[in-house]
Coordinates of C-alpha atoms and ligand atoms in Angstrom, one line a residue:
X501 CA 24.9 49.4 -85.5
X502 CA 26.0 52.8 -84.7
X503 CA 25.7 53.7 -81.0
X504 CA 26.4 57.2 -80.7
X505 CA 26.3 58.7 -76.7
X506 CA 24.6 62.3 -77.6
X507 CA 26.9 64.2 -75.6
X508 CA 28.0 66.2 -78.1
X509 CA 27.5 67.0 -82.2
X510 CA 28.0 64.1 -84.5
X511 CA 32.3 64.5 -85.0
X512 CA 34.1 63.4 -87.8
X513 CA 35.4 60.2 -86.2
X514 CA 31.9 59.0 -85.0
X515 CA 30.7 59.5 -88.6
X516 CA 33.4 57.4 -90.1
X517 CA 32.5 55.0 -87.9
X518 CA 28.5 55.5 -88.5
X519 CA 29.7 55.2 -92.3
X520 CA 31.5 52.0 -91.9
X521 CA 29.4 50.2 -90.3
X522 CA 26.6 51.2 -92.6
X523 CA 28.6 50.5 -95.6
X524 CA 28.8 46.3 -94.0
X525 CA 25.0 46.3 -93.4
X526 CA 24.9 47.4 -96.9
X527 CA 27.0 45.4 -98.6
X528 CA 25.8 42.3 -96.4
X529 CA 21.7 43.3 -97.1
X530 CA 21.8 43.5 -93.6
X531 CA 20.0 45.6 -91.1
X532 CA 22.1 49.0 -90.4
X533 CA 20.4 49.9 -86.5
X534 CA 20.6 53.6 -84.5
X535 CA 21.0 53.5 -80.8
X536 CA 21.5 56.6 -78.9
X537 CA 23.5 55.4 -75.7
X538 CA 21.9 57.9 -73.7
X539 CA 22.5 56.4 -70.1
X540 CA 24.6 58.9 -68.6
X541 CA 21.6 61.4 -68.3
X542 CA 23.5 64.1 -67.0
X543 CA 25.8 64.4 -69.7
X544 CA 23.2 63.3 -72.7
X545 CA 21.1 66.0 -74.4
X546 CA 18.6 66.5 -76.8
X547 CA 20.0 69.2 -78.6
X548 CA 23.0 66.6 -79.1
X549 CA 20.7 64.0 -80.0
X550 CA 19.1 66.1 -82.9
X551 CA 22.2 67.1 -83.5
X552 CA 23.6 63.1 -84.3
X553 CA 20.3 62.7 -85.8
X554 CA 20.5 65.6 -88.1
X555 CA 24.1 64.7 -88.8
X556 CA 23.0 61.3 -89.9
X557 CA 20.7 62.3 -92.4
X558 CA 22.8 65.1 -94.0
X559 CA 24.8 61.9 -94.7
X560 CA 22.3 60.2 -96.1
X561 CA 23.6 57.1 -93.5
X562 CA 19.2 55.5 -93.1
X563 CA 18.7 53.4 -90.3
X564 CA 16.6 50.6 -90.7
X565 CA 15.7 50.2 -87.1
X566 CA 15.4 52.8 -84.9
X567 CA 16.2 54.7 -83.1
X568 CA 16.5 52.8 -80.2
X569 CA 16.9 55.0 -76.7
X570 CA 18.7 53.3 -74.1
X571 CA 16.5 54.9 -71.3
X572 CA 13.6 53.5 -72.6
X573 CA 15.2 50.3 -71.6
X574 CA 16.0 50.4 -68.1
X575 CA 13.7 47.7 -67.0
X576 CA 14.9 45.5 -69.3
X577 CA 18.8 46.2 -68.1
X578 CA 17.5 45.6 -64.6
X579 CA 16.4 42.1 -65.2
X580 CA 19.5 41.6 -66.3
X581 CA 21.5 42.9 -63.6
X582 CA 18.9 41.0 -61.1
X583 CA 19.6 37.7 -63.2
X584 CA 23.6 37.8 -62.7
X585 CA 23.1 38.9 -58.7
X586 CA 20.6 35.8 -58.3
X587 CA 23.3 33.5 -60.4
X588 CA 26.2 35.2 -58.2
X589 CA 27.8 36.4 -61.0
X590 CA 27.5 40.3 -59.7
X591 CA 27.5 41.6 -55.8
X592 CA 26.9 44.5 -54.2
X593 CA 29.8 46.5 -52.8
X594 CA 29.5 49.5 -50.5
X595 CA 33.0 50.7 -51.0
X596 CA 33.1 54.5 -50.4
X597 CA 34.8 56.5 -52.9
X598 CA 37.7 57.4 -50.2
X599 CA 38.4 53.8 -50.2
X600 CA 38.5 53.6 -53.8
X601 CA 40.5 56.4 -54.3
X602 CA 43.0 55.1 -51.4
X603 CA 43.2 51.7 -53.2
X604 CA 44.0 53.4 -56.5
X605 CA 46.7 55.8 -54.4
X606 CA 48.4 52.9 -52.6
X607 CA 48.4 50.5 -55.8
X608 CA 50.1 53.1 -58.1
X609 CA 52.3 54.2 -56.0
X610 CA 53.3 50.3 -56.3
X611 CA 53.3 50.8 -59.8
X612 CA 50.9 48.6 -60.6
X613 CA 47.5 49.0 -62.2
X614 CA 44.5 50.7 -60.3
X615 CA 42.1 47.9 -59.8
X616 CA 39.1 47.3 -57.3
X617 CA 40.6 44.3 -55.1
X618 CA 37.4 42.7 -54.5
X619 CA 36.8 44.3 -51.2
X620 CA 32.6 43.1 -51.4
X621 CA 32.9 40.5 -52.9
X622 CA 32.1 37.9 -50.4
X623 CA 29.9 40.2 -48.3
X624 CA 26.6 38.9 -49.3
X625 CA 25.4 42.8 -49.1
X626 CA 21.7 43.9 -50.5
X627 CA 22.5 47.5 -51.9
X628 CA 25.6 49.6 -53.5
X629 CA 26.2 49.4 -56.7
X630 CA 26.6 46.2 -58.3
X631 CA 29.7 44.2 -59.5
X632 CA 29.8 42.3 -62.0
X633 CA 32.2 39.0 -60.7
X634 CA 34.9 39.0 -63.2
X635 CA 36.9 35.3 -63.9
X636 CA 40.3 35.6 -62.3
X637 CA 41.4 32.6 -64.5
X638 CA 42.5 32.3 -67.7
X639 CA 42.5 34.9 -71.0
X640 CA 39.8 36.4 -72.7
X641 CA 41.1 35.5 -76.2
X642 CA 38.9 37.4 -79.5
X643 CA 40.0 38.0 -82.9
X644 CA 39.4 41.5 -84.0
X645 CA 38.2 42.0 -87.8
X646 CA 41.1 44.9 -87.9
X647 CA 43.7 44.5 -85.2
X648 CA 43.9 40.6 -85.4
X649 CA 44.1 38.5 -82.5
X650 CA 43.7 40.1 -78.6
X651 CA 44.6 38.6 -75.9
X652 CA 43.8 39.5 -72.6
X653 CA 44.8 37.8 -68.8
X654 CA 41.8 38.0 -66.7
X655 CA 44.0 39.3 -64.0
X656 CA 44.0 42.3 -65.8
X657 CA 40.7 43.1 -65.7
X658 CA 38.8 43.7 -62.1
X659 CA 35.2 43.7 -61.0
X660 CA 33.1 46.0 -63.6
X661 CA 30.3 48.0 -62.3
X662 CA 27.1 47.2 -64.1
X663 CA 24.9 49.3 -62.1
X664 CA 24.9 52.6 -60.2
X665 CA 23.6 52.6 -56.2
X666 CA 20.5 54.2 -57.7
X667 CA 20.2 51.2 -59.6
X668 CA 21.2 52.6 -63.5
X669 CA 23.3 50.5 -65.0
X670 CA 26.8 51.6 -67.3
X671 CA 27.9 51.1 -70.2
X672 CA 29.6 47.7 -70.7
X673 CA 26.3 46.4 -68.8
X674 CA 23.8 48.3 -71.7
X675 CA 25.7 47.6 -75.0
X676 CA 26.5 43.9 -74.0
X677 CA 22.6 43.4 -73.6
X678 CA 21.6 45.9 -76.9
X679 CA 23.8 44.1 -79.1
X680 CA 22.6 40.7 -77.6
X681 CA 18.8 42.1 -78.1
X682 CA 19.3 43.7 -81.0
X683 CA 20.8 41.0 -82.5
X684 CA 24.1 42.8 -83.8
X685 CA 26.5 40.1 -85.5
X686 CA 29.5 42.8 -85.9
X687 CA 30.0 45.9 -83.6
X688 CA 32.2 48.1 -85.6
X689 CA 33.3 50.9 -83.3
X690 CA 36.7 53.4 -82.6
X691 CA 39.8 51.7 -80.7
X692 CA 39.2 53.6 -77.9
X693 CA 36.9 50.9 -76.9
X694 CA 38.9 47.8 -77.6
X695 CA 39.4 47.8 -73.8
X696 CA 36.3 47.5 -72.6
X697 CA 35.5 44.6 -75.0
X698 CA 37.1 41.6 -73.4
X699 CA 34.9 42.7 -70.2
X700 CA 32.1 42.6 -72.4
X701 CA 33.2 39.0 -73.8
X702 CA 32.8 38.1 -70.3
X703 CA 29.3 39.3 -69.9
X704 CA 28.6 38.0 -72.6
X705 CA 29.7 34.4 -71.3
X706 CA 28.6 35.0 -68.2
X707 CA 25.1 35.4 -69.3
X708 CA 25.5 32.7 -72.3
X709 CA 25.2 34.5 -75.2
X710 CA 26.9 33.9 -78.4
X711 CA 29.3 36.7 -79.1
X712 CA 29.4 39.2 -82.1
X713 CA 32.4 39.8 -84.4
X714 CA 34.2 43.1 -83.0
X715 CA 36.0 45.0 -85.4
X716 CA 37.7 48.5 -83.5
X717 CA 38.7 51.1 -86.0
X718 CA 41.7 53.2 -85.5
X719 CA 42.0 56.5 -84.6
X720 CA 42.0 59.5 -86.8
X721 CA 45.0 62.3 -85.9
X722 CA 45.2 65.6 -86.7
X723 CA 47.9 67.1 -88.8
X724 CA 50.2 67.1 -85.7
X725 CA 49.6 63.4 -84.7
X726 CA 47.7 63.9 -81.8
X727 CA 43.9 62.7 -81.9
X728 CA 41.8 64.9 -83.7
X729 CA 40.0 67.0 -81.7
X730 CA 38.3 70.9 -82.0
X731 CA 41.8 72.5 -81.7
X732 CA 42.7 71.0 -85.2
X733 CA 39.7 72.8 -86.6
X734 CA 36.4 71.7 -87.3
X735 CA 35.1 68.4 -85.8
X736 CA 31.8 68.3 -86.1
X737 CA 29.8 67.0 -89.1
X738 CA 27.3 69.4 -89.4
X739 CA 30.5 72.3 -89.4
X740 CA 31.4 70.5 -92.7
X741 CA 28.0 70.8 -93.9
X742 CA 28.1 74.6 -93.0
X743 CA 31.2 75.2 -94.3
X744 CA 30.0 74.1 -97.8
X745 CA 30.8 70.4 -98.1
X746 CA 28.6 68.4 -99.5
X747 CA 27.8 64.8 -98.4
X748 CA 29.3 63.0 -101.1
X749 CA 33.0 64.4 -100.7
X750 CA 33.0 64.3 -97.1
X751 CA 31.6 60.8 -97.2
X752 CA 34.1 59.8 -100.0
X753 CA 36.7 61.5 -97.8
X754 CA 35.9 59.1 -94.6
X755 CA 35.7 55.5 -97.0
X756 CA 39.3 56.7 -97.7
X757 CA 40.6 58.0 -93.8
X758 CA 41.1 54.0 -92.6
X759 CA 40.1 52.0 -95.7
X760 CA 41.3 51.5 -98.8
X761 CA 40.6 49.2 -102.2
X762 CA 43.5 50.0 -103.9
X763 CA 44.5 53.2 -104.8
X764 CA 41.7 54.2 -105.5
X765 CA 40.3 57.9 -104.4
X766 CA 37.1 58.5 -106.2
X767 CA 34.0 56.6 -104.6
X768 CA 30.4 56.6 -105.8
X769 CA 28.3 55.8 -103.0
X770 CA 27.6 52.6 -105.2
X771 CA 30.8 51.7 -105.0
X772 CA 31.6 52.3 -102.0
X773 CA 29.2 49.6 -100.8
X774 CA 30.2 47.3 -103.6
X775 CA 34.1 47.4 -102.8
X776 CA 33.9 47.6 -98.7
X777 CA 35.5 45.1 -96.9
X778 CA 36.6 45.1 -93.0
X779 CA 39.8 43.3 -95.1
X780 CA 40.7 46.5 -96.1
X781 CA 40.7 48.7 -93.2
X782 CA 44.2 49.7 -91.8
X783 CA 46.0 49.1 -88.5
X784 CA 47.1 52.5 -88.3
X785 CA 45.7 55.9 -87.6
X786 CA 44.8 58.0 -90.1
X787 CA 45.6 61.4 -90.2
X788 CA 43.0 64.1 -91.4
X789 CA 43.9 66.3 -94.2
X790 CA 41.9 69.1 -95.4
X791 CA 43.4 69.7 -98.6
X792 CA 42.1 66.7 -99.7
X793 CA 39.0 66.8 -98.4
X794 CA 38.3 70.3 -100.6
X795 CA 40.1 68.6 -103.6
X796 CA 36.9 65.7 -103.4
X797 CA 35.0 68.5 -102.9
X798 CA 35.6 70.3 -106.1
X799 CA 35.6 66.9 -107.8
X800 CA 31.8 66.3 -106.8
X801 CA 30.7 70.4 -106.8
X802 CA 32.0 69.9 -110.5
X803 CA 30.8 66.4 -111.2
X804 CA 27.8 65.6 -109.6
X805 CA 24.5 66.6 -111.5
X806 CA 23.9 69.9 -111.3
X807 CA 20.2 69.1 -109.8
X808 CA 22.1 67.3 -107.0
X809 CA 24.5 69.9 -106.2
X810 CA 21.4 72.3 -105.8
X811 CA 19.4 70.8 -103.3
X812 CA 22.7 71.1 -101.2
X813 CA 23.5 74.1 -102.6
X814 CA 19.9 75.7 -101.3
X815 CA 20.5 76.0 -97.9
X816 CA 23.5 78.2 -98.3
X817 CA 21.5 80.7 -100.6
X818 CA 18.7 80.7 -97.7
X819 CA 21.4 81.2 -95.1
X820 CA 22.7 84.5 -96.8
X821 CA 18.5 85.4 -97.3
X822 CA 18.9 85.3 -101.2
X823 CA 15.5 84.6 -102.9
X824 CA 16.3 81.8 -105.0
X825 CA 12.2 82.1 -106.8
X826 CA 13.9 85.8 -108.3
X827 CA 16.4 85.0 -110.5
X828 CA 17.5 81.8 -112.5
X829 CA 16.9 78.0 -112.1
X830 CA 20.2 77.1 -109.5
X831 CA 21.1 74.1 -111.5
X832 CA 22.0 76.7 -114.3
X833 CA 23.8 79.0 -112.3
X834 CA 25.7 75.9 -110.5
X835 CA 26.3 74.8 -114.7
X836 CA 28.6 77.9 -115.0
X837 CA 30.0 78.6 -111.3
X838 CA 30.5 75.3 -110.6
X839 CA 34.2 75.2 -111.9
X840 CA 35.0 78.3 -110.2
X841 CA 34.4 77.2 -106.1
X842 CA 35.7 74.9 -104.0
X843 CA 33.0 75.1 -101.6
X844 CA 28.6 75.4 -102.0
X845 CA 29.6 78.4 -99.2
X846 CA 31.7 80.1 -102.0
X847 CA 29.6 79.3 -104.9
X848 CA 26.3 80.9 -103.3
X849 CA 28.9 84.1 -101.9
X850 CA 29.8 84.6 -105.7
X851 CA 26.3 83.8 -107.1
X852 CA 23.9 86.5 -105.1
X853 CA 24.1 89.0 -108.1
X854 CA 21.7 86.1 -110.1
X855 CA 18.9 87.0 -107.7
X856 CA 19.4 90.2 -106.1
X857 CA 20.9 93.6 -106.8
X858 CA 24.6 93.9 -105.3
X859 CA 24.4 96.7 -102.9
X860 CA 27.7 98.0 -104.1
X861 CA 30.0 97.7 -106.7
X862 CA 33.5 96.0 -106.0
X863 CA 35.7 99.2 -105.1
X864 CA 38.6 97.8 -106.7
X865 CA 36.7 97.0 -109.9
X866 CA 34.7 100.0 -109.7
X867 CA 37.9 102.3 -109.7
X868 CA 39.6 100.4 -112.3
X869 CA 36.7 99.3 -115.2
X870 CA 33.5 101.8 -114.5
X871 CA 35.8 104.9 -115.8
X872 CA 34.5 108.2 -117.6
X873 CA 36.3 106.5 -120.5
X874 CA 33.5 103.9 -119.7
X875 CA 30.6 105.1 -120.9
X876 CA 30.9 104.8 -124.2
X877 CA 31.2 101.4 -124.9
X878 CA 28.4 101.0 -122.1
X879 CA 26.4 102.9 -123.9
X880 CA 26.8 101.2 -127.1
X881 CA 26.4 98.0 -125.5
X882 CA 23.2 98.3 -123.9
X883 CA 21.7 99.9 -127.0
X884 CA 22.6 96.7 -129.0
X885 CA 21.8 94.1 -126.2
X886 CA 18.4 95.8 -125.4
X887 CA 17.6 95.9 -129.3
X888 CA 18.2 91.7 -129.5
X889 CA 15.2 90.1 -130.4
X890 CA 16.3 86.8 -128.8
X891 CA 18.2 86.5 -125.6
X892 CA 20.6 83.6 -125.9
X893 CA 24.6 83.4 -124.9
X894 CA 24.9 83.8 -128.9
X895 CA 23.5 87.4 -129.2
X896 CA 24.8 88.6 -126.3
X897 CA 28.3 87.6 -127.6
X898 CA 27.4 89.1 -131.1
X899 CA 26.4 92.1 -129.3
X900 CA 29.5 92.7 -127.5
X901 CA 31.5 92.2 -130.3
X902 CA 29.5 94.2 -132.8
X903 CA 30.1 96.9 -130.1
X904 CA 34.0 96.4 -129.7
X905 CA 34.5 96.5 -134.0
X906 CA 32.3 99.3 -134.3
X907 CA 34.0 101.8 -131.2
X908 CA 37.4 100.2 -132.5
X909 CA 38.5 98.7 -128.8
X910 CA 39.7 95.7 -127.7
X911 CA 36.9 93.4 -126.5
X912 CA 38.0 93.8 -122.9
X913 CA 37.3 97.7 -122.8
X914 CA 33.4 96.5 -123.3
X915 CA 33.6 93.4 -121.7
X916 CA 35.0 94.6 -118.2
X917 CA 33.1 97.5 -117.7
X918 CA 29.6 95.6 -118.8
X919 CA 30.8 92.5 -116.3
X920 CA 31.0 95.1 -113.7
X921 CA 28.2 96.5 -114.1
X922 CA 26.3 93.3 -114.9
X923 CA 27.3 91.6 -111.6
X924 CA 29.3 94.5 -109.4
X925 CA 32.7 92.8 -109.5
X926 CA 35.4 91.6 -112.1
X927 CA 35.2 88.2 -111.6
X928 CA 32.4 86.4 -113.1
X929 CA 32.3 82.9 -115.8
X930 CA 32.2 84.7 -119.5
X931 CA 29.5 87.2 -120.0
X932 CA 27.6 85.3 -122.8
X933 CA 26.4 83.1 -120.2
X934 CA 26.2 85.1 -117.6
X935 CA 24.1 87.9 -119.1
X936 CA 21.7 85.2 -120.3
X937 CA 20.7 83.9 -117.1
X938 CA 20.5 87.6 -115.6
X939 CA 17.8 88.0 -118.3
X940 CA 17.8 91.4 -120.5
X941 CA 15.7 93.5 -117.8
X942 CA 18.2 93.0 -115.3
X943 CA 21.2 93.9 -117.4
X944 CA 19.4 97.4 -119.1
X945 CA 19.2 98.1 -115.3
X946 CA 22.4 97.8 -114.1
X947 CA 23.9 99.2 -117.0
X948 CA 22.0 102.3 -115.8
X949 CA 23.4 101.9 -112.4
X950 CA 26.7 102.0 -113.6
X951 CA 26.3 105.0 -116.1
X952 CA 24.7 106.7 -112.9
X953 CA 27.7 105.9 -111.0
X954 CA 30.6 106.7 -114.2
X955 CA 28.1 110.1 -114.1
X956 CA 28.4 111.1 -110.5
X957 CA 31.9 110.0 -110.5
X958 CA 32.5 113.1 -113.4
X959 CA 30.5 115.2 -111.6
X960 CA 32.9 115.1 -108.0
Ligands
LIG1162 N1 28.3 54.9 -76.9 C1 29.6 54.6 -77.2 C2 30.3 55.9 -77.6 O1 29.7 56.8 -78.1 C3 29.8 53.6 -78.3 C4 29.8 52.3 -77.8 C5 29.9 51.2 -78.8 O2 29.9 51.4 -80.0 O3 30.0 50.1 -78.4 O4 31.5 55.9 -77.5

């Protein structure tokens, strides 16, 4: 399961996590479930639980159950907590937060560790919030899928509350009885949680349940070392999405952050799911690095079919309002760009002329290519392409060069003034290819629009 609290966007680390654990259910034909751990209302939200949810299927990570809210389970949670008061495994305690905080004052000032010293405990009371009774023998003893064998003294660990005074219960109460109803064999989940879990053994044993495998994932730093957080740059999934990843490389770039088979870089999905193993997930953190992240992106921009790219590719053409129904199919623009960006962003930024007129030329390219000295060849060239009987990447290239031999001029003295004027900028894949998917009306217009421009540029 994936467990997400939706106080926030989806981040990188929570996806990797998502992604793991999906990638067991997967390989296991298991049963991959969503729970939103939305307990702590003030701090859950819905805009963060579309948010996870939207995250998730960008990904393409499908639940098969859920998902599950945790606040449509409060009564269940209650008959739990009522179950371990009536066995006397849980009291109430009354202890006001000035007392707690005294406590924690007076004991670190000791140097020792802040812990509730069981103040309640024997006080038989009927309201507070409620205690769960921890052991104070013995070691809670579990052996981690990554981190090996943990070993905890019960001394350690002090009297957990499982329920608020206004009777809501917390965390380690709500995912001990999920994963107990829900059946979950392994919790994968980050090492920021590997402390709470020999509290939640103990729940778990209190209330006799068999226990799932735990497997805690390390961390993953920012270039620096420190945890990755916003000031190391983007942290949110859907930030990725925006920024023009697509779901493949990002994906392909969490399998590796953690996990590896190998050396191996390159993951399909398919194989992904066919080579994961909790075996071969790391002790150490992993640090993020972008680099590689746009590398895999470029890999799957240029690899992926070109149908696939473009339904990710679609949203970034919407988001700059380009009208994808006026120009060429996508999947043939993305055939000849595709080389040429690192990101879907950059790719619909330098593909806009394909479907609408640029509103100026490129004033660097303008200066330097649409010259009086210009005309000329433009002139030639537009006579000769708007004669062609048939509009293929062959004509147009027999065009050009018919026009190059004939004015005597290098090839570039038609080509670069024509690109321009084709597309408003110097930069474009090679003109046979790209004038073809502009289609032959198009290009007799801008040709005009440039001769206009080379025109009122004599005239100033
Ligand atoms: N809801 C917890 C979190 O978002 C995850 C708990 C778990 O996986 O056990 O950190």
């Amino acid at each position: 399961r994936f467990a997400p609290s939706p106080t926030g966007y989806l981040h990188i680390g929570g996806a990797r996590t998502a992604l793991f654990a999906w990638l067991w259910a997967r390989k296991e034909q298991g049963q991959f479930i969503l729970r939103i751990e939305d307990t702590d209302r003030e701090r859950s939200t819905q805009a963060s639980v579309d948010a996870i949810l939207d995250g998730m299927k960008w990904l393409g990570l499908d639940h098969d159950e859920g998902p599950y809210y945790q606040t449509d389970r409060f009564d269940r949670y209650k008959i739990v907590v009522r179950q371990l008061l009536e066995e006397d495994k849980a009291y109430y305690c009354e202890c006001s937060q000035e007392r707690l905080q005294i406590l924690r004052d007076e004991l670190m000032a000791k140097g020792e560790k802040a812990k509730y010293d069981g103040h309640c405990q024997h006080k038989n009371l009927t309201a507070g919030v409620v205690r769960f009774r921890n052991p104070v023998e013995g070691n809670v003893v579990f052996s981690d899928l990554v981190k090996g064998e943990i070993s905890v003294h019960n001394k350690e660990l002090d009297d957990l509350i499982i329920a608020r005074s206004d009777g809501t219960p917390t965390y380690n109460l709500t995912v001990v009885v999920d994963d107990h109803d829900m059946e979950i064999d392994c919790v994968i989940r980050g090492d920021d949680h590997i402390n709470n879990t020999p509290r939640q053994i103990n729940l778990y044993e209190a209330l006799g349940w068999g226990l799932p495998a735990f497997a805690h994932l390390p961390m993953i730093l920012g270039g620096d070392g420190a945890r990755l957080s916003k000031r190391h740059g983007a942290v949110s999934v859907m930030a990725y999405r925006d920024a023009g990843f697509l779901p493949e490389a990002l994906l392909n770039y969490l399998v590796r952050l953690g996990w590896s088979h190998g050396d191996q870089e390159v993951f399909t999905l398919d194989e992904m799911i066919e080579h994961f193993s909790l075996d071969g997930i790391g002790q150490s953190a992993s640090a993020f690095n972008t680099e590689k992240l746009i590398w895999l992106n470029q890999h799957y921009i240029k690899t992926l079919p070109a149908s696939e790219v473009a339904a990710h590719a679609k949203w970034h053409f919407e988001t700059l309002n380009v009208d994808l129904t006026a120009g060429p199919a996508l999947e043939s623009v993305i055939a000849i760009q595709a080389d040429r960006v690192k990101t879907l962003k950059e790719l619909a930024e330098i593909s806009t002329y394909f479907y609408q007129d640029y509103e100026a030329f490129d004033a660097n390219a303008a200066k330097k290519h649409l010259r009086p000295v210009a005309r000329g060849p433009l002139e030639r060239v537009k006579d000769k392409l708007m004669a062609l009987e048939e509009w293929n990447p062959e004509s147009i290239q027999s065009a050009i060069n018919a026009t190059a031999e004939e004015l005597e001029v290098g090839m570039g003295k038609v080509g670069m003034p024509l690109r321009v004027a084709a597309t408003g900028g110097g930069n474009s894949p090679s003109l046979d290819v790209t004038l073809n998917l502009l289609s032959k009306e198009k290009v007799g217009e801008r040709i005009d629009k440039a001769l206009t421009f080379i025109a009122n540029r004599e005239n100033s």
